[in-house]
mmCIF file of C-alpha atoms in Angstrom:
data_model
loop_
_atom_site.group_PDB
_atom_site.id
_atom_site.type_symbol
_atom_site.label_atom_id
_atom_site.label_comp_id
_atom_site.label_asym_id
_atom_site.label_seq_id
_atom_site.Cartn_x
_atom_site.Cartn_y
_atom_site.Cartn_z
ATOM 1 C CA MET A 297 -19.573 -4.070 -15.068
ATOM 2 C CA ALA A 298 -21.334 -1.544 -14.988
ATOM 3 C CA ALA A 299 -20.756 1.787 -12.720
ATOM 4 C CA LEU A 300 -22.273 2.038 -9.383
ATOM 5 C CA PRO A 301 -24.645 5.223 -9.459
ATOM 6 C CA ALA A 302 -23.067 8.466 -8.927
ATOM 7 C CA HIS A 303 -19.365 7.000 -9.189
ATOM 8 C CA LYS A 304 -16.291 6.857 -11.515
ATOM 9 C CA VAL A 305 -15.138 4.000 -13.674
ATOM 10 C CA VAL A 306 -11.551 4.082 -13.975
ATOM 11 C CA SER A 307 -11.950 0.830 -15.410
ATOM 12 C CA GLU A 308 -13.661 -1.996 -15.289
ATOM 13 C CA ASP A 309 -12.548 -2.894 -12.324
ATOM 14 C CA LEU A 310 -12.258 -0.319 -10.511
ATOM 15 C CA PHE A 311 -14.285 2.077 -9.007
ATOM 16 C CA THR A 312 -14.121 5.832 -7.073
ATOM 17 C CA GLY A 313 -16.128 7.266 -5.133
ATOM 18 C CA ALA A 314 -17.721 9.002 -1.107
ATOM 19 C CA GLN A 315 -17.649 6.600 1.635
ATOM 20 C CA PRO A 316 -20.378 4.158 1.190
ATOM 21 C CA SER A 317 -23.026 3.860 3.419
ATOM 22 C CA VAL A 318 -24.167 0.680 4.798
ATOM 23 C CA GLU A 319 -27.130 0.487 2.788
ATOM 24 C CA GLU A 320 -24.846 0.495 -0.309
ATOM 25 C CA LEU A 321 -22.403 -2.186 1.024
ATOM 26 C CA ASP A 322 -25.530 -3.940 1.122
ATOM 27 C CA GLN A 323 -26.626 -2.791 -2.802
ATOM 28 C CA TRP A 324 -22.859 -3.645 -4.112
ATOM 29 C CA LYS A 325 -22.398 -6.832 -2.422
ATOM 30 C CA ASP A 326 -22.634 -8.794 -5.364
ATOM 31 C CA ARG A 327 -20.801 -6.831 -7.704
ATOM 32 C CA VAL A 328 -17.982 -5.231 -6.046
ATOM 33 C CA LYS A 329 -15.287 -7.609 -4.134
ATOM 34 C CA THR A 330 -13.267 -5.335 -2.365
ATOM 35 C CA ILE A 331 -13.060 -2.008 -0.207
ATOM 36 C CA VAL A 332 -10.751 0.620 -0.096
ATOM 37 C CA ASN A 333 -10.613 3.187 2.201
ATOM 38 C CA LEU A 334 -7.941 6.403 1.995
ATOM 39 C CA ARG A 335 -9.276 8.101 4.854
ATOM 40 C CA PRO A 336 -7.363 8.531 7.278
ATOM 41 C CA GLU A 337 -9.000 7.916 11.513
ATOM 42 C CA GLY A 338 -9.151 11.305 12.918
ATOM 43 C CA GLU A 339 -10.643 12.739 9.570
ATOM 44 C CA GLU A 340 -14.065 14.149 10.147
ATOM 45 C CA GLY A 341 -17.038 11.501 9.134
ATOM 46 C CA PHE A 342 -14.304 8.792 10.353
ATOM 47 C CA ASP A 343 -16.186 5.263 10.019
ATOM 48 C CA LYS A 344 -14.843 2.927 12.555
ATOM 49 C CA ASP A 345 -17.216 0.257 12.235
ATOM 50 C CA GLU A 346 -16.163 0.373 8.255
ATOM 51 C CA GLN A 347 -14.149 -2.903 8.503
ATOM 52 C CA LYS A 348 -16.334 -5.161 10.768
ATOM 53 C CA ASN A 349 -19.111 -3.768 8.245
ATOM 54 C CA VAL A 350 -17.638 -4.586 4.515
ATOM 55 C CA GLU A 351 -16.151 -7.804 6.160
ATOM 56 C CA SER A 352 -19.363 -8.904 7.244
ATOM 57 C CA ARG A 353 -21.207 -9.226 4.307
ATOM 58 C CA GLY A 354 -18.203 -11.401 3.050
ATOM 59 C CA LEU A 355 -16.490 -8.228 0.868
ATOM 60 C CA HIS A 356 -12.723 -8.067 1.422
ATOM 61 C CA TYR A 357 -11.205 -4.346 3.182
ATOM 62 C CA VAL A 358 -7.803 -2.797 2.206
ATOM 63 C CA HIS A 359 -7.156 0.902 4.871
ATOM 64 C CA ILE A 360 -4.544 2.633 2.973
ATOM 65 C CA PRO A 361 -4.693 6.214 5.186
ATOM 66 C CA VAL A 362 -4.303 9.565 2.838
ATOM 67 C CA LYS A 363 -4.120 13.068 3.871
ATOM 68 C CA SER A 364 -4.919 14.691 0.340
ATOM 69 C CA PRO A 365 -5.228 14.086 -3.264
ATOM 70 C CA VAL A 366 -1.294 15.479 -3.581
ATOM 71 C CA ASP A 367 0.383 13.129 -1.086
ATOM 72 C CA ILE A 368 -0.853 10.511 -3.952
ATOM 73 C CA LYS A 369 2.939 10.517 -5.576
ATOM 74 C CA GLY A 370 6.622 8.351 -5.038
ATOM 75 C CA GLU A 371 6.169 5.277 -2.625
ATOM 76 C CA LEU A 372 3.054 5.554 -1.915
ATOM 77 C CA ALA A 373 1.128 5.566 -5.009
ATOM 78 C CA ASP A 374 3.762 2.406 -5.664
ATOM 79 C CA ASP A 375 2.413 0.649 -2.709
ATOM 80 C CA ILE A 376 -1.402 1.908 -3.479
ATOM 81 C CA ALA A 377 -0.779 0.144 -7.205
ATOM 82 C CA SER A 378 0.422 -2.559 -5.470
ATOM 83 C CA LYS A 379 -2.134 -3.366 -2.752
ATOM 84 C CA LEU A 380 -4.474 -2.683 -5.721
ATOM 85 C CA LYS A 381 -3.283 -5.265 -8.187
ATOM 86 C CA ASP A 382 -3.270 -8.199 -5.652
ATOM 87 C CA VAL A 383 -6.687 -7.500 -4.612
ATOM 88 C CA PRO A 384 -10.006 -9.221 -5.037
ATOM 89 C CA LYS A 385 -11.461 -7.907 -8.008
ATOM 90 C CA PRO A 386 -13.911 -5.363 -8.965
ATOM 91 C CA VAL A 387 -12.633 -2.562 -6.045
ATOM 92 C CA PHE A 388 -14.822 0.339 -4.968
ATOM 93 C CA ILE A 389 -12.059 3.141 -3.946
ATOM 94 C CA HIS A 390 -13.154 5.800 -1.365
ATOM 95 C CA CYS A 391 -12.423 8.661 1.091
ATOM 96 C CA LYS A 392 -15.148 11.568 1.819
ATOM 97 C CA VAL A 393 -15.639 12.615 -1.031
ATOM 98 C CA GLY A 394 -13.890 11.017 -4.366
ATOM 99 C CA GLY A 395 -11.501 13.532 -5.098
ATOM 100 C CA ARG A 396 -8.251 11.069 -3.094
ATOM 101 C CA ALA A 397 -9.740 7.873 -4.399
ATOM 102 C CA THR A 398 -9.893 9.444 -8.582
ATOM 103 C CA THR A 399 -6.583 10.458 -8.341
ATOM 104 C CA ALA A 400 -5.517 7.301 -6.511
ATOM 105 C CA ALA A 401 -6.892 5.088 -8.549
ATOM 106 C CA LEU A 402 -5.644 6.951 -11.807
ATOM 107 C CA PHE A 403 -2.233 6.241 -10.723
ATOM 108 C CA ALA A 404 -2.881 2.552 -9.771
ATOM 109 C CA ASP A 405 -4.031 1.851 -13.572
ATOM 110 C CA ALA A 406 -1.379 3.703 -15.018
ATOM 111 C CA ILE A 407 1.356 2.049 -12.819
ATOM 112 C CA ASN A 408 -0.281 -1.550 -13.367
ATOM 113 C CA ASN A 409 -0.894 -0.720 -16.372
ATOM 114 C CA ASN A 410 1.962 0.414 -17.838
ATOM 115 C CA LYS A 411 -0.269 3.856 -19.008
ATOM 116 C CA SER A 412 1.407 7.456 -19.486
ATOM 117 C CA ALA A 413 0.669 10.847 -17.921
ATOM 118 C CA ASP A 414 -1.005 11.679 -21.598
ATOM 119 C CA ASP A 415 -3.183 8.156 -20.950
ATOM 120 C CA VAL A 416 -3.883 9.732 -17.184
ATOM 121 C CA TYR A 417 -4.642 12.890 -18.959
ATOM 122 C CA LYS A 418 -7.068 12.167 -20.899
ATOM 123 C CA LYS A 419 -8.968 9.161 -18.268
ATOM 124 C CA GLN A 420 -9.144 11.858 -15.879
ATOM 125 C CA GLU A 421 -10.838 14.159 -18.879
ATOM 126 C CA ALA A 422 -12.906 11.273 -19.996
ATOM 127 C CA LEU A 423 -14.299 11.109 -16.130
ATOM 128 C CA GLY A 424 -15.066 14.769 -16.240
ATOM 129 C CA PHE A 425 -12.700 14.494 -12.737
ATOM 130 C CA LYS A 426 -11.475 18.043 -11.306
ATOM 131 C CA LEU A 427 -10.271 19.037 -8.238
ATOM 132 C CA PRO A 428 -11.870 20.915 -5.485
ATOM 133 C CA ASN A 429 -8.783 24.008 -6.752
ATOM 134 C CA PRO A 430 -6.384 25.595 -9.313
ATOM 135 C CA GLU A 431 -3.557 24.823 -6.907
ATOM 136 C CA MET A 432 -4.271 21.070 -6.151
ATOM 137 C CA GLU A 433 -5.418 20.716 -9.646
ATOM 138 C CA ALA A 434 -2.267 21.490 -10.733
ATOM 139 C CA GLN A 435 0.535 20.122 -7.583
ATOM 140 C CA VAL A 436 -1.671 16.931 -8.830
ATOM 141 C CA LYS A 437 -0.763 17.046 -12.780
ATOM 142 C CA GLN A 438 3.140 17.993 -11.777
ATOM 143 C CA ASN A 439 2.714 14.584 -9.122
ATOM 144 C CA VAL A 440 1.456 12.698 -13.164
ATOM 145 C CA ALA A 441 4.279 14.193 -15.468
ATOM 146 C CA ASP A 442 6.827 13.566 -12.372
ATOM 147 C CA ARG A 443 6.061 9.502 -12.501
ATOM 148 C CA PHE A 444 4.840 9.014 -15.826
ATOM 149 C CA SER A 445 6.357 11.284 -18.013
ATOM 150 C CA LYS A 446 9.614 10.039 -19.582
#
């Protein structure tokens, strides 16, 4: 499947980006099967009607609240990977602007496909994916090393 406009393609059935608009959901309803929302309730701009909007278009909806990309490790990373393994595909994962979503997708793809830390770093580089500050980038890199380096 071709990439959705202005979004990251982590694998052939895993896309990430910012929270989609209702118009984007209408455009994508024949291109994705599941929308995963990583935004916690109460976050500025959280769409309380998103589940209804997604499901009314015949799509599957999953909500996994994540506050920061640095929180994606350990049990949370395993939970995200497990949930993504069992949903209808293709999947679009979103947060507010895409940082948490792409981090979560990279972890889930690596966990579900037995990839290494090096595979994650190479995919991150190929996507041109960077987090907004060096401290966050370093922590996520450490989380990847801790989880996938054997």
